[in-house]
mmCIF file of C-alpha atoms in Angstrom:
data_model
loop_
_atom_site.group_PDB
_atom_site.id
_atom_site.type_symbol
_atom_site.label_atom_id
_atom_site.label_comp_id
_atom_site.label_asym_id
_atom_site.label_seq_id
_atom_site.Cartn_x
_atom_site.Cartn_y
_atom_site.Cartn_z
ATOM 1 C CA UNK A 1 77.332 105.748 53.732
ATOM 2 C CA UNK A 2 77.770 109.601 53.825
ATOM 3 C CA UNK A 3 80.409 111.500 55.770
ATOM 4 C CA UNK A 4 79.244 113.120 58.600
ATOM 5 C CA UNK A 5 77.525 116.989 58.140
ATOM 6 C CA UNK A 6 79.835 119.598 58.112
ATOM 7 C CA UNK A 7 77.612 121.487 61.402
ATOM 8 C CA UNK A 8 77.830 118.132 63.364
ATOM 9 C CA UNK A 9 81.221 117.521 64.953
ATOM 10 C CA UNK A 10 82.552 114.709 66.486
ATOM 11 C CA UNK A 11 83.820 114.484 69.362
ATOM 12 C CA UNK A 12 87.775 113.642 70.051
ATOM 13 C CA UNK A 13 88.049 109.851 69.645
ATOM 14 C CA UNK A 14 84.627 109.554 67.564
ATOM 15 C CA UNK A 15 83.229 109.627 64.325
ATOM 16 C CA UNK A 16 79.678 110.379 62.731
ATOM 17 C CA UNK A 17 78.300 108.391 59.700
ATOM 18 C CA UNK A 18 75.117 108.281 58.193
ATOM 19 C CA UNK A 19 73.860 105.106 57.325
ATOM 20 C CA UNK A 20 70.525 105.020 54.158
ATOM 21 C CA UNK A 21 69.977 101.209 54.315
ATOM 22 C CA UNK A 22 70.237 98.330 56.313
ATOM 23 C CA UNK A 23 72.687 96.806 53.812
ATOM 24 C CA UNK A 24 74.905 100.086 54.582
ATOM 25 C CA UNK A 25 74.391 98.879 58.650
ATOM 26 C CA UNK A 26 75.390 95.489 57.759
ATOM 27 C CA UNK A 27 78.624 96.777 55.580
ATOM 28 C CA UNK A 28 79.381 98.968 58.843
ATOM 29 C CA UNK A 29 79.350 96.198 61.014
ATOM 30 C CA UNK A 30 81.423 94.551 58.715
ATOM 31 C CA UNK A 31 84.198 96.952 58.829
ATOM 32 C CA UNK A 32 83.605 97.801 62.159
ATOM 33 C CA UNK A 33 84.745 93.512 62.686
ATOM 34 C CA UNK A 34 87.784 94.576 61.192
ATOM 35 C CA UNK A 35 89.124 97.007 64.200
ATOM 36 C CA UNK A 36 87.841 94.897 66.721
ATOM 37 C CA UNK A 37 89.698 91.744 69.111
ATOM 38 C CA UNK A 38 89.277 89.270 71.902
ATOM 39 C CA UNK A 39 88.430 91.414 75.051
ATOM 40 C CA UNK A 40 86.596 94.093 73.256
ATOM 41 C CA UNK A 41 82.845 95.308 74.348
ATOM 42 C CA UNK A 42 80.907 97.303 71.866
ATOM 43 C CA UNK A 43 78.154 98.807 73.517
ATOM 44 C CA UNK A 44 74.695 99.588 71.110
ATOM 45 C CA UNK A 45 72.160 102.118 71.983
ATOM 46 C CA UNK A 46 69.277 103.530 69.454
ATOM 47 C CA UNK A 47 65.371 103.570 69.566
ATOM 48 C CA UNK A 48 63.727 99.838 68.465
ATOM 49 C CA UNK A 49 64.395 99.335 65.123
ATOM 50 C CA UNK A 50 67.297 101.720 65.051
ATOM 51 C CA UNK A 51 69.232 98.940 63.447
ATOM 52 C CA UNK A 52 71.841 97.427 66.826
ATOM 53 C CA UNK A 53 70.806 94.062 65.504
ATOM 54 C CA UNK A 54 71.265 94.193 61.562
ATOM 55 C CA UNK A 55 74.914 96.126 62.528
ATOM 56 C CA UNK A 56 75.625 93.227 65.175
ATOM 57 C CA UNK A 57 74.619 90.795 62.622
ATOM 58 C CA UNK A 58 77.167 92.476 59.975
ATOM 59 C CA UNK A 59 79.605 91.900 62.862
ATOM 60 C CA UNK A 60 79.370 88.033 63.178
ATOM 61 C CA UNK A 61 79.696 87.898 59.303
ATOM 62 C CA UNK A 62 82.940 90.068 59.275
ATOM 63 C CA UNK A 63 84.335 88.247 62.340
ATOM 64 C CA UNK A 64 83.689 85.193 60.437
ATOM 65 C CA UNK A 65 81.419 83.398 63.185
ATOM 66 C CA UNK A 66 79.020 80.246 63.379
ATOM 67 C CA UNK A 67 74.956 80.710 63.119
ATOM 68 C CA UNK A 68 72.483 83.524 62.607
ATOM 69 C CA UNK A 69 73.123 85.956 64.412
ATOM 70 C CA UNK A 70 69.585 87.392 65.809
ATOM 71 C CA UNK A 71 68.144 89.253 68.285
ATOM 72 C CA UNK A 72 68.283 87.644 71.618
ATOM 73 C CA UNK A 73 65.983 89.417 73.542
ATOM 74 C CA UNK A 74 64.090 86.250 75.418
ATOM 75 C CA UNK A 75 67.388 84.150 75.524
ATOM 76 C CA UNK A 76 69.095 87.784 76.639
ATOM 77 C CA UNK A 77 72.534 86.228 75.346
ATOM 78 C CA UNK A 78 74.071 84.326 72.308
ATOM 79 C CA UNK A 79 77.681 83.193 71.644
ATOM 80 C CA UNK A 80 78.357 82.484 68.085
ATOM 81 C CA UNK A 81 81.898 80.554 68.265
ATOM 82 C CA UNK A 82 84.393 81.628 65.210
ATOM 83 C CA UNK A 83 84.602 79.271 62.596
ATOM 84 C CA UNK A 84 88.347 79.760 62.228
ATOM 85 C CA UNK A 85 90.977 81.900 64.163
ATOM 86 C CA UNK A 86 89.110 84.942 65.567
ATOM 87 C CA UNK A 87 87.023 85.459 68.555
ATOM 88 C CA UNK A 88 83.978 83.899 68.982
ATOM 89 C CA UNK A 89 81.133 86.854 69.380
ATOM 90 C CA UNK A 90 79.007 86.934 72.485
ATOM 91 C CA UNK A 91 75.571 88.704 71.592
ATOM 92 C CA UNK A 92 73.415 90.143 74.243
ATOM 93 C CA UNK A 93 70.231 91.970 74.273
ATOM 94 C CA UNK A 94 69.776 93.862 77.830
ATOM 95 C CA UNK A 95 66.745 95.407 77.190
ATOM 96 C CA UNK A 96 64.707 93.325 79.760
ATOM 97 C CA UNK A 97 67.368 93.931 82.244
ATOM 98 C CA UNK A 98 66.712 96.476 84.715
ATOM 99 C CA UNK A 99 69.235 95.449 87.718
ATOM 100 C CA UNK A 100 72.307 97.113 85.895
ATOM 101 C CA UNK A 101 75.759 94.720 86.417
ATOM 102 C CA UNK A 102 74.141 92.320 88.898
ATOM 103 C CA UNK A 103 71.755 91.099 86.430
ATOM 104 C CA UNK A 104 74.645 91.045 84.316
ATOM 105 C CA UNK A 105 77.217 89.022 86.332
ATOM 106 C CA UNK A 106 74.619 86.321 85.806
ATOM 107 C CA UNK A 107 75.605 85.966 82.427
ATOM 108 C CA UNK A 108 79.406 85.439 83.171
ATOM 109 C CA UNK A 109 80.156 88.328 80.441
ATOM 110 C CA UNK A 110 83.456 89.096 82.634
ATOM 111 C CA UNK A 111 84.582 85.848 82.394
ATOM 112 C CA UNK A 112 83.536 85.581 78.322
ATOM 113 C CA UNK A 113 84.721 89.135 77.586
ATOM 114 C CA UNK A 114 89.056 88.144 77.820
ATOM 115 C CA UNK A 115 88.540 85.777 74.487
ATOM 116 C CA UNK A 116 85.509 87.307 72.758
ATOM 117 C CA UNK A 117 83.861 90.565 71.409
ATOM 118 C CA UNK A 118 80.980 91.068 73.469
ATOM 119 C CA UNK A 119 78.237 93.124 72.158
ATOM 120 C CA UNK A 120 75.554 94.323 74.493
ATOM 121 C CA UNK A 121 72.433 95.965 73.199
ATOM 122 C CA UNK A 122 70.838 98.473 75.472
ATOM 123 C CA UNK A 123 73.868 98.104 77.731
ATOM 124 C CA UNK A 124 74.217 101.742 78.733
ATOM 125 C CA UNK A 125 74.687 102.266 82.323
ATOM 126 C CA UNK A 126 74.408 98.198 82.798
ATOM 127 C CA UNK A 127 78.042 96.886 81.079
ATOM 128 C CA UNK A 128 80.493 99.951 81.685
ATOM 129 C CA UNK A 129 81.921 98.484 84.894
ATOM 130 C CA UNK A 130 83.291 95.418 82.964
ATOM 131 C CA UNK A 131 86.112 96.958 81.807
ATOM 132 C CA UNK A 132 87.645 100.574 81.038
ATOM 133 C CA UNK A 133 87.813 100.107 77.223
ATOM 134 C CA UNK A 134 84.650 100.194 75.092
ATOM 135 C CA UNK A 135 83.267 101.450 71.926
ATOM 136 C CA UNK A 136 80.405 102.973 72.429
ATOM 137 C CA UNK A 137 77.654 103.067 69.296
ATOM 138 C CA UNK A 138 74.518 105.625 69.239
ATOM 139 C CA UNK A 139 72.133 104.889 66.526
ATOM 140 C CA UNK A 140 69.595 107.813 66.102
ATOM 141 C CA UNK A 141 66.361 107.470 63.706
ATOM 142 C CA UNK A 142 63.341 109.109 62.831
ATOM 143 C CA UNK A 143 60.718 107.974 65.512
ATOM 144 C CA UNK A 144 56.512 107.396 64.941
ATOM 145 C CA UNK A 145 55.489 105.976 61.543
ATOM 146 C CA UNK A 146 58.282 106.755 59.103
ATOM 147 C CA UNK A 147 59.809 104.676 56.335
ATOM 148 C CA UNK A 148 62.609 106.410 56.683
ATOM 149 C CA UNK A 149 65.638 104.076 56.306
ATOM 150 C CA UNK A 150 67.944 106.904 57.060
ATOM 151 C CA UNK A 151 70.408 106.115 60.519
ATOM 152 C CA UNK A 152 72.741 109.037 62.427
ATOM 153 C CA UNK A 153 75.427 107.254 64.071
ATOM 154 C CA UNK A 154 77.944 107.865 66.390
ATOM 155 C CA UNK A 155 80.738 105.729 67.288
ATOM 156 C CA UNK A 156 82.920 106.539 69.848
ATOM 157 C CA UNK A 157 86.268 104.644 71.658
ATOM 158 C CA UNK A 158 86.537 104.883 75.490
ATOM 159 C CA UNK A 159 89.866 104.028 77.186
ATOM 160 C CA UNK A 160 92.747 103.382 75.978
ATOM 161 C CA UNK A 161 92.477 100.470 73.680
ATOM 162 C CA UNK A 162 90.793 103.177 71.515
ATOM 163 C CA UNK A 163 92.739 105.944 72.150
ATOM 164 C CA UNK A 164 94.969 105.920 68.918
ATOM 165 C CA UNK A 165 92.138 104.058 66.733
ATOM 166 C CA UNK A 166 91.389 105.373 63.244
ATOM 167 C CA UNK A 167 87.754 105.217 63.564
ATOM 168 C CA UNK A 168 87.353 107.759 60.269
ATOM 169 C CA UNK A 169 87.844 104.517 58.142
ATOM 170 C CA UNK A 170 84.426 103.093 59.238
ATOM 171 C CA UNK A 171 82.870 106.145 57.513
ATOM 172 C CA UNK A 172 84.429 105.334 54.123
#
């Protein structure tokens, strides 16, 4: 992973990386399990293919969590329970979703979010009500037919759980 360009500046409470690999994405989401607890929602937003699943599946491994963690876009949700102390993660793909929250109260994700890390692909403007503290994740790539591994992220906290994170160590 490369530091963010110098003509590219973050916004306050957010960091830029550039990801060249989906074994970089997977690392991320490794160290991105690291800063995260029970009660957290990480939101994912980025073109198809962008990479939200390969970071979400670096997650489960560096939360330490049970199964495969895959897309779930026709099963919409997945919880992988923790195989030892740490939260279980709740996986959902909202892409199919077009009725914002009320779709989503269908899937209890309020009632899952106090003891889990929820992570919601495509969540943006469906998830926000759930609670006032997020991390927000924006995965840009080249579009049409490219082979271009190469990812622009953006990662930023919302509310005050994030307010006073160090999110400049997921870019080392």
């Amino acid at each position: 992973m490369e530091a963010p360009a110098p003509h590219s500046p973050a916004e306050p409470g957010s960091v830029q990386i550039v990801v060249t690999s989906p074994e970089q994405m997977r690392e991320l989401g490794r160290r991105l399990a690291k800063l995260l607890r029970a009660g957290d929602l990480v939101m994912l937003s980025g073109e198809l293919g962008a990479g939200k699943t390969t970071l979400t599946r670096g997650l489960g491994e560096g939360l330490g969590v049970r199964g495969a963690v895959t897309s779930p876009t026709f099963v919409i949700a997945r919880v992988h329970p923790a195989l030892g102390a740490g939260p279980p993660l709740v996986h959902v793909d909202a892409y199919r979703l077009s009725g914002g929250l009320d779709e989503m109260e269908d899937l209890d994700l309020d009632v899952s979010l106090p003891e889990s890390v929820v992570v919601v692909e495509w969540g943006e403007g469906k998830v926000e009500e759930l609670t006032e503290d997020r991390l927000q994740v924006v995965i840009h790539r080249a579009v049409g037919d490219t082979t271009d591994e190469v990812r622009q992220m953006t990662v930023t906290g919302v509310g005050e759980r994030w307010a006073s994170a160090d999110l400049s160590v997921l870019a080392a």
